[in-house]
Short mmCIF file of C-alpha atoms in Angstrom, two decimals:
data_model
loop_
_atom_site.label_atom_id
_atom_site.label_comp_id
_atom_site.label_asym_id
_atom_site.label_seq_id
_atom_site.Cartn_x
_atom_site.Cartn_y
_atom_site.Cartn_z
CA UNK A 1 -52.20 -0.46 112.62
CA UNK A 2 -49.42 -1.68 114.44
CA UNK A 3 -47.85 -4.88 113.83
CA UNK A 4 -48.31 -7.48 117.31
CA UNK A 5 -45.34 -9.89 118.18
CA UNK A 6 -47.13 -12.85 117.37
CA UNK A 7 -47.78 -11.53 113.83
CA UNK A 8 -44.42 -10.82 113.01
CA UNK A 9 -43.01 -14.19 114.15
CA UNK A 10 -45.45 -16.33 112.33
CA UNK A 11 -44.40 -14.00 109.14
CA UNK A 12 -40.20 -14.31 109.43
CA UNK A 13 -40.57 -18.21 108.71
CA UNK A 14 -42.37 -16.89 105.22
CA UNK A 15 -39.68 -14.57 104.45
CA UNK A 16 -36.57 -17.17 104.98
CA UNK A 17 -39.08 -19.95 102.26
CA UNK A 18 -39.14 -17.60 99.64
CA UNK A 19 -35.43 -15.90 99.91
CA UNK A 20 -34.61 -19.63 100.31
CA UNK A 21 -36.56 -20.39 97.42
CA UNK A 22 -35.59 -17.36 95.35
CA UNK A 23 -31.74 -18.73 96.08
CA UNK A 24 -32.80 -22.57 94.91
CA UNK A 25 -33.99 -20.48 91.61
CA UNK A 26 -30.87 -18.65 91.06
CA UNK A 27 -28.58 -21.82 91.51
CA UNK A 28 -30.63 -23.68 89.15
CA UNK A 29 -30.35 -20.66 86.70
CA UNK A 30 -27.05 -20.31 86.89
CA UNK A 31 -26.57 -24.02 86.86
CA UNK A 32 -28.47 -23.49 82.83
CA UNK A 33 -26.39 -21.29 82.20
CA UNK A 34 -23.01 -22.69 83.07
CA UNK A 35 -24.89 -26.38 81.58
CA UNK A 36 -27.21 -25.26 78.63
CA UNK A 37 -26.53 -21.67 77.44
CA UNK A 38 -22.58 -22.06 77.44
CA UNK A 39 -22.41 -25.62 74.77
CA UNK A 40 -25.28 -23.42 72.83
CA UNK A 41 -22.68 -19.92 72.25
CA UNK A 42 -20.01 -22.15 70.70
CA UNK A 43 -16.45 -20.13 70.44
CA UNK A 44 -15.00 -22.69 68.60
CA UNK A 45 -16.90 -20.48 66.17
CA UNK A 46 -14.90 -17.57 66.29
CA UNK A 47 -11.42 -19.77 65.99
CA UNK A 48 -11.25 -17.72 61.70
CA UNK A 49 -10.19 -14.64 64.04
CA UNK A 50 -8.85 -15.60 67.31
CA UNK A 51 -6.20 -16.83 64.79
CA UNK A 52 -5.47 -13.22 62.38
CA UNK A 53 -6.10 -11.55 65.52
CA UNK A 54 -3.60 -13.49 67.04
CA UNK A 55 -0.92 -13.77 63.45
CA UNK A 56 -1.77 -9.37 62.96
CA UNK A 57 -0.28 -9.45 66.81
CA UNK A 58 2.76 -11.83 66.67
CA UNK A 59 3.14 -11.36 63.34
CA UNK A 60 3.48 -15.33 63.01
CA UNK A 61 1.72 -18.37 61.56
CA UNK A 62 -1.14 -19.69 64.28
CA UNK A 63 -2.38 -22.34 64.45
CA UNK A 64 -5.27 -23.01 67.70
CA UNK A 65 -6.54 -26.73 67.74
CA UNK A 66 -10.07 -25.54 70.03
CA UNK A 67 -11.82 -22.67 71.22
CA UNK A 68 -13.65 -23.28 74.74
CA UNK A 69 -15.43 -20.59 76.83
CA UNK A 70 -16.51 -21.55 80.06
CA UNK A 71 -18.63 -19.46 83.29
CA UNK A 72 -17.11 -19.21 86.94
CA UNK A 73 -14.76 -18.17 86.05
CA UNK A 74 -14.90 -16.59 82.85
CA UNK A 75 -12.82 -18.66 80.68
CA UNK A 76 -11.74 -19.05 78.11
CA UNK A 77 -9.76 -22.75 76.88
CA UNK A 78 -7.20 -22.71 74.22
CA UNK A 79 -6.20 -26.55 72.70
CA UNK A 80 -2.84 -27.41 71.15
CA UNK A 81 -1.35 -23.43 70.09
CA UNK A 82 1.13 -22.55 67.89
CA UNK A 83 2.79 -19.96 66.78
CA UNK A 84 5.37 -20.99 64.33
CA UNK A 85 8.93 -19.45 63.40
CA UNK A 86 8.96 -15.43 61.42
CA UNK A 87 10.81 -16.50 57.03
CA UNK A 88 14.19 -15.59 58.04
CA UNK A 89 14.06 -18.73 61.35
CA UNK A 90 14.15 -22.38 59.51
CA UNK A 91 10.68 -24.39 59.83
CA UNK A 92 9.88 -24.49 63.18
CA UNK A 93 7.60 -23.71 65.98
CA UNK A 94 7.89 -20.44 68.28
CA UNK A 95 6.81 -21.62 70.85
CA UNK A 96 3.68 -25.29 71.65
CA UNK A 97 0.81 -25.02 74.12
CA UNK A 98 -0.89 -27.85 74.51
CA UNK A 99 -4.09 -26.13 76.93
CA UNK A 100 -4.26 -22.27 77.33
CA UNK A 101 -7.01 -21.10 80.04
CA UNK A 102 -7.54 -17.22 79.75
CA UNK A 103 -9.42 -15.82 81.91
CA UNK A 104 -11.60 -12.92 81.46
CA UNK A 105 -12.79 -9.19 83.48
CA UNK A 106 -16.48 -10.15 83.06
CA UNK A 107 -16.90 -5.98 84.27
CA UNK A 108 -14.55 -5.31 80.93
CA UNK A 109 -16.30 -7.30 78.85
CA UNK A 110 -19.27 -5.97 80.22
CA UNK A 111 -17.65 -2.35 78.58
CA UNK A 112 -16.18 -3.53 75.63
CA UNK A 113 -12.98 -4.44 76.46
CA UNK A 114 -11.57 -7.43 76.13
CA UNK A 115 -9.25 -7.87 79.90
CA UNK A 116 -6.98 -10.90 80.43
CA UNK A 117 -7.03 -11.32 84.13
CA UNK A 118 -4.32 -14.30 83.95
CA UNK A 119 -2.84 -17.40 81.44
CA UNK A 120 -2.42 -20.59 82.30
CA UNK A 121 -0.19 -22.58 79.90
CA UNK A 122 -0.03 -26.37 80.66
CA UNK A 123 3.15 -28.21 78.53
CA UNK A 124 4.85 -25.13 76.83
CA UNK A 125 7.55 -25.66 74.94
CA UNK A 126 9.07 -21.95 73.77
CA UNK A 127 12.41 -22.24 71.43
CA UNK A 128 14.19 -19.46 71.56
CA UNK A 129 16.74 -18.88 68.25
CA UNK A 130 18.60 -15.59 67.42
CA UNK A 131 18.78 -14.59 63.98
CA UNK A 132 22.85 -13.25 63.67
CA UNK A 133 21.40 -9.59 62.49
CA UNK A 134 20.29 -9.85 65.88
CA UNK A 135 16.80 -10.11 65.99
CA UNK A 136 15.00 -12.87 67.86
CA UNK A 137 12.34 -15.87 66.40
CA UNK A 138 10.21 -14.05 69.30
CA UNK A 139 9.84 -11.40 68.02
CA UNK A 140 7.63 -8.65 66.27
CA UNK A 141 9.54 -5.40 64.69
CA UNK A 142 5.79 -4.00 63.31
CA UNK A 143 3.87 -4.30 66.56
CA UNK A 144 2.67 -1.49 68.43
CA UNK A 145 0.94 -1.61 71.76
CA UNK A 146 -2.87 -1.40 70.94
CA UNK A 147 -5.12 1.25 72.07
CA UNK A 148 -8.81 0.04 71.19
CA UNK A 149 -10.13 -2.55 72.93
CA UNK A 150 -9.52 -5.98 72.44
CA UNK A 151 -4.84 -4.67 73.89
CA UNK A 152 -4.29 -7.44 76.18
CA UNK A 153 -2.32 -4.78 78.63
CA UNK A 154 -0.93 -6.04 81.99
CA UNK A 155 -1.37 -9.46 82.94
CA UNK A 156 -1.78 -9.76 86.12
CA UNK A 157 -1.10 -13.60 87.01
CA UNK A 158 0.38 -16.03 84.24
CA UNK A 159 1.45 -19.55 85.21
CA UNK A 160 3.72 -21.94 83.92
CA UNK A 161 3.04 -25.80 84.29
CA UNK A 162 5.47 -29.05 83.32
CA UNK A 163 7.21 -26.26 80.97
CA UNK A 164 10.60 -26.72 78.10
CA UNK A 165 12.41 -23.92 77.46
CA UNK A 166 14.98 -24.54 75.19
CA UNK A 167 17.44 -21.86 73.37
CA UNK A 168 20.00 -21.98 70.75
CA UNK A 169 21.92 -19.08 67.63
CA UNK A 170 22.35 -19.55 64.26
CA UNK A 171 25.43 -19.71 62.85
CA UNK A 172 25.86 -16.93 60.54
CA UNK A 173 25.23 -19.48 57.13
CA UNK A 174 21.91 -19.45 59.20
CA UNK A 175 22.26 -23.29 60.35
CA UNK A 176 21.21 -24.05 63.26
CA UNK A 177 23.72 -23.74 65.61
CA UNK A 178 24.04 -25.41 69.37
CA UNK A 179 21.22 -25.24 72.48
CA UNK A 180 23.81 -23.39 74.40
CA UNK A 181 20.56 -23.50 76.96
CA UNK A 182 17.78 -25.29 78.48
CA UNK A 183 15.58 -25.59 81.18
CA UNK A 184 13.31 -28.60 81.53
CA UNK A 185 10.16 -29.39 84.28
CA UNK A 186 9.66 -25.54 83.89
CA UNK A 187 7.16 -24.79 87.20
CA UNK A 188 6.83 -20.60 87.05
CA UNK A 189 4.72 -17.97 88.20
CA UNK A 190 4.53 -14.05 86.72
CA UNK A 191 2.61 -11.04 87.99
CA UNK A 192 2.03 -7.92 85.20
CA UNK A 193 3.12 -9.83 82.40
CA UNK A 194 3.43 -7.86 79.15
CA UNK A 195 3.09 -9.43 76.75
CA UNK A 196 2.96 -6.89 73.83
CA UNK A 197 6.07 -5.43 75.53
CA UNK A 198 8.09 -9.28 75.67
CA UNK A 199 7.21 -9.63 71.40
CA UNK A 200 8.52 -5.80 70.70
CA UNK A 201 11.89 -4.63 70.67
CA UNK A 202 11.41 -1.48 71.29
CA UNK A 203 10.14 -2.05 74.55
CA UNK A 204 11.37 -0.60 77.32
CA UNK A 205 9.42 -2.39 79.75
CA UNK A 206 8.82 -4.53 83.26
CA UNK A 207 7.76 -7.66 81.25
CA UNK A 208 6.93 -9.66 84.67
CA UNK A 209 8.09 -10.62 87.91
CA UNK A 210 7.56 -13.53 89.74
CA UNK A 211 9.45 -17.26 90.53
CA UNK A 212 10.94 -20.25 89.08
CA UNK A 213 11.47 -24.04 90.11
CA UNK A 214 13.42 -26.27 86.87
CA UNK A 215 13.82 -30.06 87.45
CA UNK A 216 16.68 -29.89 85.08
CA UNK A 217 18.18 -26.53 84.19
CA UNK A 218 21.28 -26.60 81.53
CA UNK A 219 23.80 -23.94 80.43
CA UNK A 220 26.21 -25.15 77.49
CA UNK A 221 27.62 -28.13 79.44
CA UNK A 222 27.47 -27.89 83.21
CA UNK A 223 23.60 -28.73 84.58
CA UNK A 224 21.80 -28.38 87.63
CA UNK A 225 18.77 -29.69 88.96
CA UNK A 226 15.99 -28.84 91.63
CA UNK A 227 16.86 -25.17 91.19
CA UNK A 228 14.52 -22.16 92.19
CA UNK A 229 14.85 -18.68 91.75
CA UNK A 230 12.58 -15.59 91.71
CA UNK A 231 13.02 -14.50 87.76
CA UNK A 232 12.28 -10.88 86.35
CA UNK A 233 11.94 -9.94 82.66
CA UNK A 234 12.61 -6.39 82.02
CA UNK A 235 13.64 -4.66 78.53
CA UNK A 236 15.49 -7.53 77.00
CA UNK A 237 16.90 -8.92 80.12
CA UNK A 238 16.49 -11.03 82.24
CA UNK A 239 17.17 -11.66 85.46
CA UNK A 240 17.14 -15.75 87.69
CA UNK A 241 18.53 -14.05 91.45
CA UNK A 242 17.85 -15.44 95.08
CA UNK A 243 19.32 -19.53 93.41
CA UNK A 244 19.80 -22.34 94.76
CA UNK A 245 20.20 -25.24 93.11
CA UNK A 246 21.67 -29.54 92.94
CA UNK A 247 24.85 -29.56 91.50
CA UNK A 248 26.61 -32.45 90.81
CA UNK A 249 26.72 -33.02 94.34
CA UNK A 250 26.77 -30.68 95.97
CA UNK A 251 24.56 -27.09 96.50
CA UNK A 252 25.04 -23.42 93.96
CA UNK A 253 23.38 -19.85 95.29
CA UNK A 254 23.60 -17.29 93.01
CA UNK A 255 22.32 -15.49 90.51
CA UNK A 256 21.83 -15.62 86.84
CA UNK A 257 21.22 -13.35 83.33
CA UNK A 258 20.77 -12.40 80.32
CA UNK A 259 21.14 -8.94 77.97
CA UNK A 260 19.10 -10.41 74.45
CA UNK A 261 19.50 -6.54 73.02
CA UNK A 262 22.67 -7.32 71.57
CA UNK A 263 23.88 -8.37 68.15
CA UNK A 264 25.18 -11.67 70.73
CA UNK A 265 23.23 -12.03 73.31
CA UNK A 266 25.21 -11.84 76.91
CA UNK A 267 25.33 -12.99 80.06
CA UNK A 268 26.14 -12.82 83.08
CA UNK A 269 26.92 -15.43 86.55
CA UNK A 270 27.96 -15.60 90.20
CA UNK A 271 27.81 -18.66 91.95
CA UNK A 272 29.08 -19.96 95.18
CA UNK A 273 29.64 -23.12 95.24
CA UNK A 274 29.46 -26.58 98.42
CA UNK A 275 30.35 -30.31 98.31
CA UNK A 276 30.34 -30.22 93.69
CA UNK A 277 32.06 -33.64 93.01
CA UNK A 278 34.73 -32.25 90.80
CA UNK A 279 34.71 -35.65 89.30
CA UNK A 280 31.61 -35.05 88.33
CA UNK A 281 31.25 -31.93 87.31
CA UNK A 282 35.09 -32.71 84.63
CA UNK A 283 32.80 -35.55 83.13
CA UNK A 284 30.40 -32.80 81.45
CA UNK A 285 32.74 -30.82 79.34
CA UNK A 286 34.84 -33.31 76.24
CA UNK A 287 38.13 -34.87 77.46
CA UNK A 288 37.42 -33.74 81.38
CA UNK A 289 36.72 -37.43 82.60
CA UNK A 290 39.29 -38.12 84.97
CA UNK A 291 41.17 -36.33 84.86
CA UNK A 292 40.49 -34.67 88.87
CA UNK A 293 38.94 -36.16 91.67
CA UNK A 294 37.83 -34.40 95.27
CA UNK A 295 35.50 -32.16 96.17
CA UNK A 296 35.21 -28.32 95.48
CA UNK A 297 34.06 -25.68 96.86
CA UNK A 298 34.17 -21.74 96.61
CA UNK A 299 32.56 -18.64 94.36
CA UNK A 300 33.11 -17.82 90.54
CA UNK A 301 31.76 -14.94 88.91
CA UNK A 302 31.16 -15.73 85.08
CA UNK A 303 30.24 -13.48 81.64
CA UNK A 304 30.50 -13.08 78.40
CA UNK A 305 28.64 -12.86 74.88
CA UNK A 306 27.17 -16.18 73.50
CA UNK A 307 28.59 -16.59 70.18
CA UNK A 308 27.10 -17.76 67.03
CA UNK A 309 29.36 -20.28 66.68
CA UNK A 310 30.18 -23.82 66.89
CA UNK A 311 30.92 -22.91 70.18
CA UNK A 312 28.61 -20.20 71.28
CA UNK A 313 30.33 -20.30 75.08
CA UNK A 314 34.72 -20.33 74.61
CA UNK A 315 34.90 -16.80 74.61
CA UNK A 316 33.71 -16.47 78.78
CA UNK A 317 36.08 -14.71 80.99
CA UNK A 318 35.62 -14.51 83.98
CA UNK A 319 37.68 -14.91 87.67
CA UNK A 320 37.18 -17.23 91.24
CA UNK A 321 38.96 -18.93 93.79
CA UNK A 322 37.80 -21.94 94.39
CA UNK A 323 39.26 -25.43 97.13
CA UNK A 324 39.47 -28.86 96.69
CA UNK A 325 40.19 -30.81 99.68
CA UNK A 326 41.18 -34.42 99.28
CA UNK A 327 41.68 -35.21 95.74
CA UNK A 328 43.71 -37.16 93.14
CA UNK A 329 45.13 -36.09 90.02
CA UNK A 330 46.32 -39.54 88.54
CA UNK A 331 47.87 -37.99 85.34
CA UNK A 332 50.04 -36.00 87.14
CA UNK A 333 51.29 -38.80 90.35
CA UNK A 334 52.51 -34.72 91.48
CA UNK A 335 54.80 -36.05 94.35
CA UNK A 336 56.34 -39.13 92.17
CA UNK A 337 57.41 -36.73 89.02
CA UNK A 338 58.80 -34.08 92.02
CA UNK A 339 60.59 -37.38 93.45
CA UNK A 340 62.73 -38.01 90.26
CA UNK A 341 63.21 -34.62 89.81
CA UNK A 342 65.04 -34.76 92.84
CA UNK A 343 66.04 -37.75 92.76
CA UNK A 344 65.63 -39.35 95.89
CA UNK A 345 63.36 -41.95 97.29
CA UNK A 346 62.08 -43.28 100.06
CA UNK A 347 59.74 -40.37 101.82
CA UNK A 348 57.93 -41.92 104.56
CA UNK A 349 54.19 -40.71 103.49
CA UNK A 350 55.33 -38.92 100.42
CA UNK A 351 55.54 -42.61 98.80
CA UNK A 352 51.50 -43.05 99.60
CA UNK A 353 49.48 -42.85 96.81
CA UNK A 354 51.54 -40.15 94.87
CA UNK A 355 48.56 -38.87 92.47
CA UNK A 356 46.88 -37.76 96.20
CA UNK A 357 46.74 -34.65 97.44
CA UNK A 358 45.44 -33.34 101.20
CA UNK A 359 44.02 -29.35 100.25
CA UNK A 360 43.90 -27.40 96.51
CA UNK A 361 43.35 -23.53 97.24
CA UNK A 362 43.82 -21.02 94.42
CA UNK A 363 42.20 -18.11 92.45
CA UNK A 364 41.09 -19.11 88.91
CA UNK A 365 41.07 -16.09 85.74
CA UNK A 366 39.27 -17.09 83.08
CA UNK A 367 40.02 -15.65 79.56
CA UNK A 368 40.89 -16.04 75.76
CA UNK A 369 40.09 -19.80 75.92
CA UNK A 370 43.10 -19.93 79.43
CA UNK A 371 42.06 -20.78 83.08
CA UNK A 372 45.10 -19.04 85.18
CA UNK A 373 46.24 -18.98 88.80
CA UNK A 374 49.24 -16.83 90.32
CA UNK A 375 49.09 -18.79 93.82
CA UNK A 376 48.20 -22.39 93.46
CA UNK A 377 48.76 -23.39 97.45
CA UNK A 378 48.56 -27.80 97.22
CA UNK A 379 49.37 -29.06 100.52
CA UNK A 380 49.88 -32.98 99.44
CA UNK A 381 51.20 -37.07 101.57
CA UNK A 382 54.44 -35.66 102.07
CA UNK A 383 55.38 -32.19 99.85
CA UNK A 384 53.81 -29.35 99.68
CA UNK A 385 53.14 -27.22 96.44
CA UNK A 386 53.24 -23.42 95.67
CA UNK A 387 52.68 -22.40 92.27
CA UNK A 388 51.44 -20.29 89.74
CA UNK A 389 49.96 -21.10 86.31
CA UNK A 390 48.14 -21.78 83.10
CA UNK A 391 45.74 -24.78 81.53
CA UNK A 392 44.57 -24.48 77.86
CA UNK A 393 40.76 -25.18 77.22
CA UNK A 394 40.30 -24.50 73.70
CA UNK A 395 40.81 -27.75 73.38
CA UNK A 396 44.81 -28.37 73.88
CA UNK A 397 45.15 -29.23 77.05
CA UNK A 398 48.06 -27.21 76.88
CA UNK A 399 49.77 -26.19 80.35
CA UNK A 400 52.45 -24.31 81.79
CA UNK A 401 52.86 -24.47 85.71
CA UNK A 402 55.71 -23.08 87.77
CA UNK A 403 56.40 -24.04 91.11
CA UNK A 404 57.94 -24.82 94.67
CA UNK A 405 58.25 -27.95 96.11
CA UNK A 406 59.17 -28.75 99.81
CA UNK A 407 59.98 -31.70 101.51
CA UNK A 408 57.34 -31.45 104.99
CA UNK A 409 59.74 -35.08 106.07
CA UNK A 410 62.78 -34.82 107.49
CA UNK A 411 65.50 -36.82 105.58
CA UNK A 412 68.54 -38.07 106.97
CA UNK A 413 71.88 -36.54 106.04
CA UNK A 414 72.69 -38.43 103.08
CA UNK A 415 69.87 -38.19 101.09
CA UNK A 416 69.67 -34.30 101.82
CA UNK A 417 73.50 -34.04 100.32
CA UNK A 418 72.18 -36.47 97.76
CA UNK A 419 68.88 -33.84 96.49
CA UNK A 420 71.16 -30.90 96.49
CA UNK A 421 73.13 -31.40 94.62
CA UNK A 422 70.23 -32.68 92.61
CA UNK A 423 69.23 -28.74 92.67
CA UNK A 424 67.33 -29.01 95.56
CA UNK A 425 67.72 -26.40 99.03
CA UNK A 426 68.35 -26.97 102.61
CA UNK A 427 65.44 -24.68 104.69
CA UNK A 428 64.65 -26.10 108.62
CA UNK A 429 65.53 -29.58 107.81
CA UNK A 430 63.30 -29.69 105.02
CA UNK A 431 63.60 -29.81 101.03
CA UNK A 432 62.51 -27.08 98.68
CA UNK A 433 63.08 -27.23 94.98
CA UNK A 434 61.28 -25.27 91.76
CA UNK A 435 60.00 -28.00 89.48
CA UNK A 436 57.90 -26.94 86.03
CA UNK A 437 55.83 -29.17 83.74
CA UNK A 438 54.69 -28.75 80.43
CA UNK A 439 53.19 -30.11 77.79
CA UNK A 440 49.63 -31.84 78.29
CA UNK A 441 46.92 -32.98 81.34
CA UNK A 442 46.61 -36.45 80.12
CA UNK A 443 51.03 -36.46 79.11
CA UNK A 444 52.78 -33.74 81.49
CA UNK A 445 56.41 -33.35 81.43
CA UNK A 446 58.26 -32.04 84.67
CA UNK A 447 61.57 -30.76 84.47
CA UNK A 448 63.70 -29.25 87.68
CA UNK A 449 62.52 -25.07 87.67
CA UNK A 450 65.57 -21.77 86.91
CA UNK A 451 65.88 -21.67 90.53
CA UNK A 452 65.67 -19.16 92.07
CA UNK A 453 63.56 -17.18 89.58
CA UNK A 454 60.57 -19.65 89.87
CA UNK A 455 61.05 -19.16 94.05
CA UNK A 456 61.00 -14.78 93.45
CA UNK A 457 58.38 -14.68 91.07
CA UNK A 458 56.41 -16.99 93.61
CA UNK A 459 57.19 -14.47 96.50
CA UNK A 460 56.07 -11.89 94.73
CA UNK A 461 52.59 -13.48 94.05
CA UNK A 462 51.87 -13.42 98.09
#
């Protein structure tokens, strides 16, 4: 018998009320599960089994303070995780984490598999150390990618909050060496992270990629702040790309990579610099303070092995081209020393602030702990200089430069005559003379050049 419209309209509110009641009951059951069943399910009693599993996977001693479980989403909380260095390394930890939230797949659990969907690490401290024989403390040579249900596989999302990373080498005596790389206040988001591949030294997989920010990053003596970059982990390599950072009052863009597959780790970097406060940059190096001031820009490309020694970055090599504007070299007092060589004074703008210059442009080549330049162009105040030479960066600060100076103002007949008798030449009414600089940065020694030998050498570089 057909249902009358009046009866249908009367039945519909009843069904709505039933649906609302069912929804309320389900909500109450879910809340009961979360607030009553969850505390009763004491996952912390499984902490010894979790520690044993992690020790087998990492090959290292593991500490866990507490385990807890929450629903919606299904998450295991690990408080105070610590993974200790293996026996061949000094006592200490590879990693310590205040808290880890492990997001699990419910569907996988129904099929008796453990699939980690996400990891969130709060306040992790990671100490990476390399042994002179090659292995790193985070590796486990015995690790094998498991095919059973406990394999973590690829983790879709890993997030790091307020992280700290410190990297160093052991010396040949197996004592701790100096820190060569550190990053503070790390915020990092990675996708498709392969933890098994990271700890397995024979892995050739892509181990994760994403983005990274750091409040402070220090590589050797150089510091950068407020760094942002893309990050890729791949087959024992770490790639920082599309870097943007603040550097000593200026900025830098470029890339940095590390190769951890060798006995000695290696690095490569290229950077475009702008507005760098040169005095601040030099002050970061031993005995570098007060040597030179000015604003620097340019590009540099550096690389080399990171040695297991007290000077792990001594083998750096590379090339570049830089420009320094509106600066001073207090120890050189270039104009005053050049004027003494020619035995004349009162040269207009050349007598003012003899340690200052308007512009320096030069190429750079770093090799064997020495910085060499084939063409140096200095526009001083009253004196222009074309030169070439090198300076030691091994600690001796030894100088070996030669060049051709030109007094840019035209002088009187008497001054020109005296200067020419002193070894200078006259060209277009301006004095020119060759010079050489030896000694050290702190105590430079100026002398007259070798005439055409110095001039021709400079011209051959042009």
